Amino acid sequence: MKNVLITGASRGIGAECALTFADNGYRVFINYNRSEEKALALCEKIRGKGGECFAVQADVTDRDAVRRMISLCRYHGGGLDVLVNNAGIDFYGTIEQTEPEIWDKIINTDLTGVYNATRAALPELKNSSSGRIINVSSVWGVYGASCEAAYSAAKAGVIGLTKALAKELGLSGVTVNCVAPGFIDTDMNAIFDENAVSDIIDRTPLNRAGTCKDVAEAVLWLASEKASFITGQVLGADGGFM
Ligand code: NAP
């Protein structure tokens, strides 16, 4: 049985990834930060369907906690085959409103968090016969979004990190790819009003918001044997937005 660790899997896209991987026979490690109840309920749901899963608390910005989380994967799963770096936060406001503490928090979570988990998980992933890293970036990391400068910068950084690591880790057999979701209906977008939502849907060729399942299926495919010759790519899960 293969092991997958999904960061930020208590809600939204990460939670759907957890369900999708479990349905496809993976042992799932569900990382959460604050939403313990939701993570435990998700675990129960997966176990109820006969799947194997563990909920693991760790703030991805806390390197010691991240190292402990990887030890737990080793202890309960004997290793790690797939790391999905999904945990993320957003901030909506002008650059003037982006106080240094906000900037640091977004970069630390959305970019440095990916570095922290990747670095801690690498020995396990290199030991796997099919190590995979799948990073969740965003279309804003490609295009840049007005009033989301820190988020766009962090997500662009994730794409650079993905491309660099794909080259560096090729010989060790670990593939590194990104998904870049478009507008997905989750808590993260709850701040946008109806007009803002319909504007972005109008700019999406498939003319709808994405679902968490749309993204989870793309992540699952990148983790599969079918994608074994694919590395360093940015796969848009965005209804054609990019
Ligand atoms: P969401 O519903 O707000 O969920 C965010 C998840 O990240 C939660 O599980 C949260 O855990 C976790 N998280 C936040 N800070 C964390 C930290 N420091 N350590 C560990 N976990 C942390 O967001 P979402 O929409 O599913 O987004 C998931 C990913 O997709 C993010 O990277 C986001 O940038 C990206 N994305 C989303 C969209 C979209 O339209 N929704 C589009 C493009 C990209 P707790 O609740 O347990 O704290």
PDB file of C-alpha atoms and ligand atoms in Angstrom:
ATOM      1  CA  MET A   1       0.000   0.000   0.000  1.00  0.00           C
ATOM      2  CA  LYS A   2       1.400   3.409  -0.965  1.00  0.00           C
ATOM      3  CA  ASN A   3       1.529   6.270   1.512  1.00  0.00           C
ATOM      4  CA  VAL A   4       0.516   9.834   0.761  1.00  0.00           C
ATOM      5  CA  LEU A   5       0.886  12.867   3.008  1.00  0.00           C
ATOM      6  CA  ILE A   6      -1.365  15.789   2.145  1.00  0.00           C
ATOM      7  CA  THR A   7      -0.701  19.075   3.912  1.00  0.00           C
ATOM      8  CA  GLY A   8      -3.725  21.216   4.742  1.00  0.00           C
ATOM      9  CA  ALA A   9      -6.112  18.299   4.278  1.00  0.00           C
ATOM     10  CA  SER A  10      -8.682  19.185   6.937  1.00  0.00           C
ATOM     11  CA  ARG A  11     -10.802  21.225   4.499  1.00  0.00           C
ATOM     12  CA  GLY A  12     -11.296  22.171   0.856  1.00  0.00           C
ATOM     13  CA  ILE A  13      -9.023  20.846  -1.870  1.00  0.00           C
ATOM     14  CA  GLY A  14      -6.768  18.953   0.548  1.00  0.00           C
ATOM     15  CA  ALA A  15      -9.705  17.098   2.128  1.00  0.00           C
ATOM     16  CA  GLU A  16     -10.978  16.068  -1.309  1.00  0.00           C
ATOM     17  CA  CYS A  17      -7.468  14.879  -2.230  1.00  0.00           C
ATOM     18  CA  ALA A  18      -7.476  12.749   0.941  1.00  0.00           C
ATOM     19  CA  LEU A  19     -10.794  11.107  -0.018  1.00  0.00           C
ATOM     20  CA  THR A  20      -9.694  10.580  -3.616  1.00  0.00           C
ATOM     21  CA  PHE A  21      -6.360   8.981  -2.698  1.00  0.00           C
ATOM     22  CA  ALA A  22      -8.064   6.778  -0.071  1.00  0.00           C
ATOM     23  CA  ASP A  23     -10.637   5.645  -2.651  1.00  0.00           C
ATOM     24  CA  ASN A  24      -7.705   4.645  -4.849  1.00  0.00           C
ATOM     25  CA  GLY A  25      -6.030   2.452  -2.261  1.00  0.00           C
ATOM     26  CA  TYR A  26      -3.520   4.796  -0.641  1.00  0.00           C
ATOM     27  CA  ARG A  27      -2.828   5.021   3.091  1.00  0.00           C
ATOM     28  CA  VAL A  28      -3.502   8.700   3.724  1.00  0.00           C
ATOM     29  CA  PHE A  29      -1.827  11.016   6.222  1.00  0.00           C
ATOM     30  CA  ILE A  30      -4.091  14.008   6.724  1.00  0.00           C
ATOM     31  CA  ASN A  31      -2.198  17.036   7.931  1.00  0.00           C
ATOM     32  CA  TYR A  32      -4.119  19.811   9.642  1.00  0.00           C
ATOM     33  CA  ASN A  33      -3.203  22.902  11.571  1.00  0.00           C
ATOM     34  CA  ARG A  34      -6.252  24.259  13.429  1.00  0.00           C
ATOM     35  CA  SER A  35      -9.238  22.245  12.174  1.00  0.00           C
ATOM     36  CA  GLU A  36      -8.759  19.161  14.345  1.00  0.00           C
ATOM     37  CA  GLU A  37     -12.454  18.199  14.417  1.00  0.00           C
ATOM     38  CA  LYS A  38     -12.732  18.313  10.640  1.00  0.00           C
ATOM     39  CA  ALA A  39      -9.541  16.285  10.182  1.00  0.00           C
ATOM     40  CA  LEU A  40     -10.710  13.616  12.648  1.00  0.00           C
ATOM     41  CA  ALA A  41     -14.166  13.458  11.014  1.00  0.00           C
ATOM     42  CA  LEU A  42     -12.542  13.007   7.606  1.00  0.00           C
ATOM     43  CA  CYS A  43     -10.380  10.220   9.015  1.00  0.00           C
ATOM     44  CA  GLU A  44     -13.481   8.509  10.389  1.00  0.00           C
ATOM     45  CA  LYS A  45     -15.185   8.811   7.006  1.00  0.00           C
ATOM     46  CA  ILE A  46     -12.223   7.196   5.226  1.00  0.00           C
ATOM     47  CA  ARG A  47     -11.978   4.413   7.822  1.00  0.00           C
ATOM     48  CA  GLY A  48     -15.739   3.870   7.504  1.00  0.00           C
ATOM     49  CA  LYS A  49     -15.156   3.068   3.841  1.00  0.00           C
ATOM     50  CA  GLY A  50     -12.413   0.580   4.760  1.00  0.00           C
ATOM     51  CA  GLY A  51      -9.515   2.950   4.067  1.00  0.00           C
ATOM     52  CA  GLU A  52      -6.409   3.533   6.168  1.00  0.00           C
ATOM     53  CA  CYS A  53      -5.670   7.006   7.392  1.00  0.00           C
ATOM     54  CA  PHE A  54      -4.087   9.075  10.154  1.00  0.00           C
ATOM     55  CA  ALA A  55      -4.652  12.705  11.091  1.00  0.00           C
ATOM     56  CA  VAL A  56      -1.448  14.580  11.954  1.00  0.00           C
ATOM     57  CA  GLN A  57      -1.318  18.061  13.449  1.00  0.00           C
ATOM     58  CA  ALA A  58       1.512  20.312  12.251  1.00  0.00           C
ATOM     59  CA  ASP A  59       1.832  23.931  11.257  1.00  0.00           C
ATOM     60  CA  VAL A  60       3.831  23.764   8.010  1.00  0.00           C
ATOM     61  CA  THR A  61       5.777  26.864   9.061  1.00  0.00           C
ATOM     62  CA  ASP A  62       7.091  25.009  12.130  1.00  0.00           C
ATOM     63  CA  ARG A  63      10.079  22.920  10.996  1.00  0.00           C
ATOM     64  CA  ASP A  64      10.241  20.777  14.131  1.00  0.00           C
ATOM     65  CA  ALA A  65       6.544  19.955  13.892  1.00  0.00           C
ATOM     66  CA  VAL A  66       6.963  19.084  10.208  1.00  0.00           C
ATOM     67  CA  ARG A  67       9.874  16.753  11.022  1.00  0.00           C
ATOM     68  CA  ARG A  68       7.753  15.045  13.704  1.00  0.00           C
ATOM     69  CA  MET A  69       4.936  14.644  11.182  1.00  0.00           C
ATOM     70  CA  ILE A  70       7.261  12.865   8.729  1.00  0.00           C
ATOM     71  CA  SER A  71       8.512  10.575  11.553  1.00  0.00           C
ATOM     72  CA  LEU A  72       4.905   9.649  12.207  1.00  0.00           C
ATOM     73  CA  CYS A  73       4.422   8.719   8.523  1.00  0.00           C
ATOM     74  CA  ARG A  74       7.528   6.526   8.784  1.00  0.00           C
ATOM     75  CA  TYR A  75       6.257   4.916  11.999  1.00  0.00           C
ATOM     76  CA  HIS A  76       2.701   4.198  10.815  1.00  0.00           C
ATOM     77  CA  GLY A  77       3.328   3.704   7.080  1.00  0.00           C
ATOM     78  CA  GLY A  78       6.936   2.566   6.878  1.00  0.00           C
ATOM     79  CA  GLY A  79       7.739   5.486   4.579  1.00  0.00           C
ATOM     80  CA  LEU A  80       6.237   7.959   2.179  1.00  0.00           C
ATOM     81  CA  ASP A  81       5.610   7.705  -1.572  1.00  0.00           C
ATOM     82  CA  VAL A  82       3.697  10.890  -2.336  1.00  0.00           C
ATOM     83  CA  LEU A  83       3.832  14.357  -0.782  1.00  0.00           C
ATOM     84  CA  VAL A  84       1.078  16.795  -1.718  1.00  0.00           C
ATOM     85  CA  ASN A  85       2.027  20.311  -0.622  1.00  0.00           C
ATOM     86  CA  ASN A  86      -1.444  21.834  -0.470  1.00  0.00           C
ATOM     87  CA  ALA A  87      -1.601  23.891   2.760  1.00  0.00           C
ATOM     88  CA  GLY A  88      -2.121  27.537   1.952  1.00  0.00           C
ATOM     89  CA  ILE A  89      -3.612  30.864   2.980  1.00  0.00           C
ATOM     90  CA  ASP A  90      -4.486  33.995   1.061  1.00  0.00           C
ATOM     91  CA  PHE A  91      -4.621  37.696   1.804  1.00  0.00           C
ATOM     92  CA  TYR A  92      -6.703  40.120  -0.227  1.00  0.00           C
ATOM     93  CA  GLY A  93      -5.599  43.751  -0.118  1.00  0.00           C
ATOM     94  CA  THR A  94      -3.347  46.292  -1.796  1.00  0.00           C
ATOM     95  CA  ILE A  95       0.419  46.162  -1.330  1.00  0.00           C
ATOM     96  CA  GLU A  96       0.057  49.139   1.063  1.00  0.00           C
ATOM     97  CA  GLN A  97      -2.386  47.081   3.148  1.00  0.00           C
ATOM     98  CA  THR A  98      -0.003  44.124   3.093  1.00  0.00           C
ATOM     99  CA  GLU A  99       1.807  44.830   6.373  1.00  0.00           C
ATOM    100  CA  PRO A 100       5.202  43.118   6.794  1.00  0.00           C
ATOM    101  CA  GLU A 101       3.667  40.573   9.217  1.00  0.00           C
ATOM    102  CA  ILE A 102       1.055  39.649   6.614  1.00  0.00           C
ATOM    103  CA  TRP A 103       3.673  39.350   3.870  1.00  0.00           C
ATOM    104  CA  ASP A 104       5.822  37.120   6.098  1.00  0.00           C
ATOM    105  CA  LYS A 105       2.871  34.933   7.051  1.00  0.00           C
ATOM    106  CA  ILE A 106       1.795  34.340   3.449  1.00  0.00           C
ATOM    107  CA  ILE A 107       5.335  33.614   2.221  1.00  0.00           C
ATOM    108  CA  ASN A 108       6.120  31.426   5.247  1.00  0.00           C
ATOM    109  CA  THR A 109       2.982  29.344   4.807  1.00  0.00           C
ATOM    110  CA  ASP A 110       2.551  29.178   1.029  1.00  0.00           C
ATOM    111  CA  LEU A 111       6.200  28.978  -0.060  1.00  0.00           C
ATOM    112  CA  THR A 112       8.483  28.189   2.885  1.00  0.00           C
ATOM    113  CA  GLY A 113       5.925  25.609   4.091  1.00  0.00           C
ATOM    114  CA  VAL A 114       6.460  23.748   0.812  1.00  0.00           C
ATOM    115  CA  TYR A 115      10.231  23.876   1.321  1.00  0.00           C
ATOM    116  CA  ASN A 116       9.871  22.665   4.938  1.00  0.00           C
ATOM    117  CA  ALA A 117       7.713  19.647   4.111  1.00  0.00           C
ATOM    118  CA  THR A 118       9.676  18.754   0.979  1.00  0.00           C
ATOM    119  CA  ARG A 119      13.037  18.862   2.721  1.00  0.00           C
ATOM    120  CA  ALA A 120      11.815  16.793   5.658  1.00  0.00           C
ATOM    121  CA  ALA A 121      10.095  14.217   3.426  1.00  0.00           C
ATOM    122  CA  LEU A 122      12.884  13.792   0.864  1.00  0.00           C
ATOM    123  CA  PRO A 123      14.714  10.842   2.476  1.00  0.00           C
ATOM    124  CA  GLU A 124      11.417   8.900   2.512  1.00  0.00           C
ATOM    125  CA  LEU A 125      10.486   9.915  -1.034  1.00  0.00           C
ATOM    126  CA  LYS A 126      13.926   8.941  -2.346  1.00  0.00           C
ATOM    127  CA  ASN A 127      13.521   5.522  -0.724  1.00  0.00           C
ATOM    128  CA  SER A 128      10.236   4.963  -2.543  1.00  0.00           C
ATOM    129  CA  SER A 129      10.267   3.216  -5.915  1.00  0.00           C
ATOM    130  CA  SER A 130       7.982   5.979  -7.234  1.00  0.00           C
ATOM    131  CA  GLY A 131       8.488   9.135  -5.174  1.00  0.00           C
ATOM    132  CA  ARG A 132       6.233  12.014  -6.121  1.00  0.00           C
ATOM    133  CA  ILE A 133       5.959  15.626  -5.012  1.00  0.00           C
ATOM    134  CA  ILE A 134       2.861  17.506  -6.132  1.00  0.00           C
ATOM    135  CA  ASN A 135       2.685  21.161  -5.216  1.00  0.00           C
ATOM    136  CA  VAL A 136      -0.532  23.143  -5.258  1.00  0.00           C
ATOM    137  CA  SER A 137       0.236  26.509  -6.835  1.00  0.00           C
ATOM    138  CA  SER A 138      -2.403  28.731  -8.459  1.00  0.00           C
ATOM    139  CA  VAL A 139      -3.190  30.443 -11.755  1.00  0.00           C
ATOM    140  CA  TRP A 140      -2.261  33.641  -9.870  1.00  0.00           C
ATOM    141  CA  GLY A 141       1.279  32.278  -9.538  1.00  0.00           C
ATOM    142  CA  VAL A 142       1.433  32.340 -13.339  1.00  0.00           C
ATOM    143  CA  TYR A 143      -0.533  35.522 -14.077  1.00  0.00           C
ATOM    144  CA  GLY A 144      -0.400  37.553 -10.880  1.00  0.00           C
ATOM    145  CA  ALA A 145      -3.600  38.817  -9.265  1.00  0.00           C
ATOM    146  CA  SER A 146      -4.301  42.432  -8.424  1.00  0.00           C
ATOM    147  CA  CYS A 147      -4.543  42.865  -4.629  1.00  0.00           C
ATOM    148  CA  GLU A 148      -3.012  39.435  -4.003  1.00  0.00           C
ATOM    149  CA  ALA A 149       0.666  40.328  -4.410  1.00  0.00           C
ATOM    150  CA  ALA A 150       2.046  38.223  -1.553  1.00  0.00           C
ATOM    151  CA  TYR A 151      -0.068  35.228  -2.548  1.00  0.00           C
ATOM    152  CA  SER A 152       0.875  35.567  -6.233  1.00  0.00           C
ATOM    153  CA  ALA A 153       4.567  35.895  -5.331  1.00  0.00           C
ATOM    154  CA  ALA A 154       4.448  32.818  -3.082  1.00  0.00           C
ATOM    155  CA  LYS A 155       2.609  30.750  -5.689  1.00  0.00           C
ATOM    156  CA  ALA A 156       5.047  31.860  -8.435  1.00  0.00           C
ATOM    157  CA  GLY A 157       7.827  30.803  -6.057  1.00  0.00           C
ATOM    158  CA  VAL A 158       6.222  27.366  -5.753  1.00  0.00           C
ATOM    159  CA  ILE A 159       6.386  27.011  -9.541  1.00  0.00           C
ATOM    160  CA  GLY A 160      10.090  27.966  -9.574  1.00  0.00           C
ATOM    161  CA  LEU A 161      10.773  25.528  -6.744  1.00  0.00           C
ATOM    162  CA  THR A 162       8.922  22.778  -8.624  1.00  0.00           C
ATOM    163  CA  LYS A 163      10.926  23.293 -11.825  1.00  0.00           C
ATOM    164  CA  ALA A 164      14.270  23.462 -10.012  1.00  0.00           C
ATOM    165  CA  LEU A 165      13.584  20.352  -7.916  1.00  0.00           C
ATOM    166  CA  ALA A 166      12.369  18.399 -10.947  1.00  0.00           C
ATOM    167  CA  LYS A 167      15.880  18.840 -12.399  1.00  0.00           C
ATOM    168  CA  GLU A 168      17.685  18.205  -9.116  1.00  0.00           C
ATOM    169  CA  LEU A 169      15.728  15.082  -8.155  1.00  0.00           C
ATOM    170  CA  GLY A 170      15.404  13.468 -11.586  1.00  0.00           C
ATOM    171  CA  LEU A 171      18.238  11.000 -11.008  1.00  0.00           C
ATOM    172  CA  SER A 172      16.769   9.918  -7.687  1.00  0.00           C
ATOM    173  CA  GLY A 173      13.526   8.991  -9.462  1.00  0.00           C
ATOM    174  CA  VAL A 174      11.356  11.501  -7.627  1.00  0.00           C
ATOM    175  CA  THR A 175       9.078  13.513  -9.923  1.00  0.00           C
ATOM    176  CA  VAL A 176       8.039  17.041  -8.974  1.00  0.00           C
ATOM    177  CA  ASN A 177       5.014  18.719 -10.509  1.00  0.00           C
ATOM    178  CA  CYS A 178       2.509  21.460  -9.784  1.00  0.00           C
ATOM    179  CA  VAL A 179      -1.173  21.859 -10.193  1.00  0.00           C
ATOM    180  CA  ALA A 180      -2.367  25.402 -10.736  1.00  0.00           C
ATOM    181  CA  PRO A 181      -6.051  25.571  -9.834  1.00  0.00           C
ATOM    182  CA  GLY A 182      -8.275  28.327 -11.135  1.00  0.00           C
ATOM    183  CA  PHE A 183     -11.263  29.502  -9.132  1.00  0.00           C
ATOM    184  CA  ILE A 184     -12.336  26.632  -6.859  1.00  0.00           C
ATOM    185  CA  ASP A 185     -15.355  26.816  -4.605  1.00  0.00           C
ATOM    186  CA  THR A 186     -13.831  26.604  -1.085  1.00  0.00           C
ATOM    187  CA  ASP A 187     -13.662  28.590   2.170  1.00  0.00           C
ATOM    188  CA  MET A 188     -10.670  30.469   0.752  1.00  0.00           C
ATOM    189  CA  ASN A 189     -12.946  32.292  -1.697  1.00  0.00           C
ATOM    190  CA  ALA A 190     -15.724  33.070   0.787  1.00  0.00           C
ATOM    191  CA  ILE A 191     -14.603  36.724   0.888  1.00  0.00           C
ATOM    192  CA  PHE A 192     -15.578  37.316  -2.749  1.00  0.00           C
ATOM    193  CA  ASP A 193     -19.055  38.670  -3.481  1.00  0.00           C
ATOM    194  CA  GLU A 194     -21.394  37.436  -6.227  1.00  0.00           C
ATOM    195  CA  ASN A 195     -20.125  39.993  -8.772  1.00  0.00           C
ATOM    196  CA  ALA A 196     -16.489  39.074  -8.277  1.00  0.00           C
ATOM    197  CA  VAL A 197     -17.333  35.376  -8.589  1.00  0.00           C
ATOM    198  CA  SER A 198     -19.389  35.821 -11.760  1.00  0.00           C
ATOM    199  CA  ASP A 199     -16.606  37.984 -13.262  1.00  0.00           C
ATOM    200  CA  ILE A 200     -14.022  35.243 -12.822  1.00  0.00           C
ATOM    201  CA  ILE A 201     -16.448  32.591 -14.109  1.00  0.00           C
ATOM    202  CA  ASP A 202     -17.033  34.739 -17.216  1.00  0.00           C
ATOM    203  CA  ARG A 203     -13.267  34.701 -17.784  1.00  0.00           C
ATOM    204  CA  THR A 204     -13.159  30.897 -17.475  1.00  0.00           C
ATOM    205  CA  PRO A 205     -13.708  29.154 -20.851  1.00  0.00           C
ATOM    206  CA  LEU A 206     -15.614  26.260 -19.240  1.00  0.00           C
ATOM    207  CA  ASN A 207     -17.835  28.893 -17.609  1.00  0.00           C
ATOM    208  CA  ARG A 208     -18.072  27.499 -14.094  1.00  0.00           C
ATOM    209  CA  ALA A 209     -16.202  27.463 -10.800  1.00  0.00           C
ATOM    210  CA  GLY A 210     -13.994  24.437 -10.280  1.00  0.00           C
ATOM    211  CA  THR A 211     -14.718  21.813  -7.654  1.00  0.00           C
ATOM    212  CA  CYS A 212     -12.268  20.319  -5.198  1.00  0.00           C
ATOM    213  CA  LYS A 213     -12.753  17.026  -7.057  1.00  0.00           C
ATOM    214  CA  ASP A 214     -11.540  18.652 -10.304  1.00  0.00           C
ATOM    215  CA  VAL A 215      -8.247  19.429  -8.587  1.00  0.00           C
ATOM    216  CA  ALA A 216      -7.992  16.165  -6.625  1.00  0.00           C
ATOM    217  CA  GLU A 217      -8.283  14.066  -9.795  1.00  0.00           C
ATOM    218  CA  ALA A 218      -5.435  16.037 -11.414  1.00  0.00           C
ATOM    219  CA  VAL A 219      -3.282  15.522  -8.306  1.00  0.00           C
ATOM    220  CA  LEU A 220      -4.085  11.789  -8.225  1.00  0.00           C
ATOM    221  CA  TRP A 221      -3.139  11.438 -11.877  1.00  0.00           C
ATOM    222  CA  LEU A 222       0.215  13.176 -11.327  1.00  0.00           C
ATOM    223  CA  ALA A 223       0.878  10.714  -8.487  1.00  0.00           C
ATOM    224  CA  SER A 224       0.031   7.691 -10.620  1.00  0.00           C
ATOM    225  CA  GLU A 225       2.295   5.437 -12.681  1.00  0.00           C
ATOM    226  CA  LYS A 226       0.610   6.921 -15.751  1.00  0.00           C
ATOM    227  CA  ALA A 227       2.468  10.173 -15.071  1.00  0.00           C
ATOM    228  CA  SER A 228       5.862   8.560 -14.388  1.00  0.00           C
ATOM    229  CA  PHE A 229       7.638  10.396 -17.276  1.00  0.00           C
ATOM    230  CA  ILE A 230       6.206  13.777 -16.339  1.00  0.00           C
ATOM    231  CA  THR A 231       8.205  16.134 -14.150  1.00  0.00           C
ATOM    232  CA  GLY A 232       8.697  19.882 -13.802  1.00  0.00           C
ATOM    233  CA  GLN A 233       5.223  20.640 -15.183  1.00  0.00           C
ATOM    234  CA  VAL A 234       2.479  23.042 -14.203  1.00  0.00           C
ATOM    235  CA  LEU A 235      -0.898  21.449 -14.838  1.00  0.00           C
ATOM    236  CA  GLY A 236      -3.752  23.936 -14.934  1.00  0.00           C
ATOM    237  CA  ALA A 237      -6.872  22.675 -13.181  1.00  0.00           C
ATOM    238  CA  ASP A 238      -8.673  25.832 -14.154  1.00  0.00           C
ATOM    239  CA  GLY A 239     -11.398  25.290 -16.756  1.00  0.00           C
ATOM    240  CA  GLY A 240      -9.103  26.739 -19.431  1.00  0.00           C
ATOM    241  CA  PHE A 241      -8.366  30.005 -17.563  1.00  0.00           C
ATOM    242  CA  MET A 242      -4.618  29.796 -18.331  1.00  0.00           C
TER     243      MET A 242
HETATM  244  P1  NAP B   1      -9.073  26.246   2.403  1.00  0.00           P
HETATM  245  O1  NAP B   1     -10.390  25.605   2.150  1.00  0.00           O
HETATM  246  O2  NAP B   1      -8.995  27.572   3.045  1.00  0.00           O
HETATM  247  O3  NAP B   1      -8.170  25.190   3.222  1.00  0.00           O
HETATM  248  C1  NAP B   1      -6.854  25.541   3.565  1.00  0.00           C
HETATM  249  C2  NAP B   1      -6.185  24.353   4.219  1.00  0.00           C
HETATM  250  O4  NAP B   1      -4.824  24.711   4.490  1.00  0.00           O
HETATM  251  C3  NAP B   1      -6.828  23.968   5.542  1.00  0.00           C
HETATM  252  O5  NAP B   1      -6.864  22.558   5.635  1.00  0.00           O
HETATM  253  C4  NAP B   1      -5.870  24.548   6.573  1.00  0.00           C
HETATM  254  O6  NAP B   1      -5.781  23.777   7.768  1.00  0.00           O
HETATM  255  C5  NAP B   1      -4.549  24.422   5.851  1.00  0.00           C
HETATM  256  N1  NAP B   1      -3.533  25.312   6.393  1.00  0.00           N
HETATM  257  C6  NAP B   1      -3.503  26.674   6.401  1.00  0.00           C
HETATM  258  N2  NAP B   1      -2.398  27.113   7.035  1.00  0.00           N
HETATM  259  C7  NAP B   1      -1.717  26.009   7.438  1.00  0.00           C
HETATM  260  C8  NAP B   1      -0.507  25.799   8.146  1.00  0.00           C
HETATM  261  N3  NAP B   1       0.248  26.826   8.567  1.00  0.00           N
HETATM  262  N4  NAP B   1      -0.106  24.525   8.387  1.00  0.00           N
HETATM  263  C9  NAP B   1      -0.851  23.466   7.969  1.00  0.00           C
HETATM  264  N5  NAP B   1      -2.014  23.604   7.310  1.00  0.00           N
HETATM  265  C10 NAP B   1      -2.442  24.862   7.040  1.00  0.00           C
HETATM  266  O7  NAP B   1      -8.247  26.417   1.042  1.00  0.00           O
HETATM  267  P2  NAP B   1      -8.354  25.670  -0.372  1.00  0.00           P
HETATM  268  O8  NAP B   1      -9.112  26.542  -1.275  1.00  0.00           O
HETATM  269  O9  NAP B   1      -8.728  24.253  -0.192  1.00  0.00           O
HETATM  270  O10 NAP B   1      -6.821  25.774  -0.816  1.00  0.00           O
HETATM  271  C11 NAP B   1      -5.929  24.670  -0.800  1.00  0.00           C
HETATM  272  C12 NAP B   1      -4.721  25.038  -1.641  1.00  0.00           C
HETATM  273  O11 NAP B   1      -5.146  25.328  -2.974  1.00  0.00           O
HETATM  274  C13 NAP B   1      -4.001  26.302  -1.147  1.00  0.00           C
HETATM  275  O12 NAP B   1      -2.613  26.145  -1.311  1.00  0.00           O
HETATM  276  C14 NAP B   1      -4.525  27.374  -2.087  1.00  0.00           C
HETATM  277  O13 NAP B   1      -3.639  28.443  -2.216  1.00  0.00           O
HETATM  278  C15 NAP B   1      -4.654  26.585  -3.369  1.00  0.00           C
HETATM  279  N6  NAP B   1      -5.557  27.183  -4.352  1.00  0.00           N
HETATM  280  C16 NAP B   1      -6.878  27.396  -4.055  1.00  0.00           C
HETATM  281  C17 NAP B   1      -7.691  27.970  -5.020  1.00  0.00           C
HETATM  282  C18 NAP B   1      -9.150  28.238  -4.774  1.00  0.00           C
HETATM  283  O14 NAP B   1      -9.776  28.901  -5.611  1.00  0.00           O
HETATM  284  N7  NAP B   1      -9.749  27.768  -3.686  1.00  0.00           N
HETATM  285  C19 NAP B   1      -7.168  28.328  -6.261  1.00  0.00           C
HETATM  286  C20 NAP B   1      -5.832  28.107  -6.515  1.00  0.00           C
HETATM  287  C21 NAP B   1      -5.032  27.527  -5.556  1.00  0.00           C
HETATM  288  P3  NAP B   1      -6.569  24.105   9.156  1.00  0.00           P
HETATM  289  O15 NAP B   1      -7.984  24.495   8.781  1.00  0.00           O
HETATM  290  O16 NAP B   1      -6.476  22.795   9.871  1.00  0.00           O
HETATM  291  O17 NAP B   1      -5.821  25.194   9.857  1.00  0.00           O
END
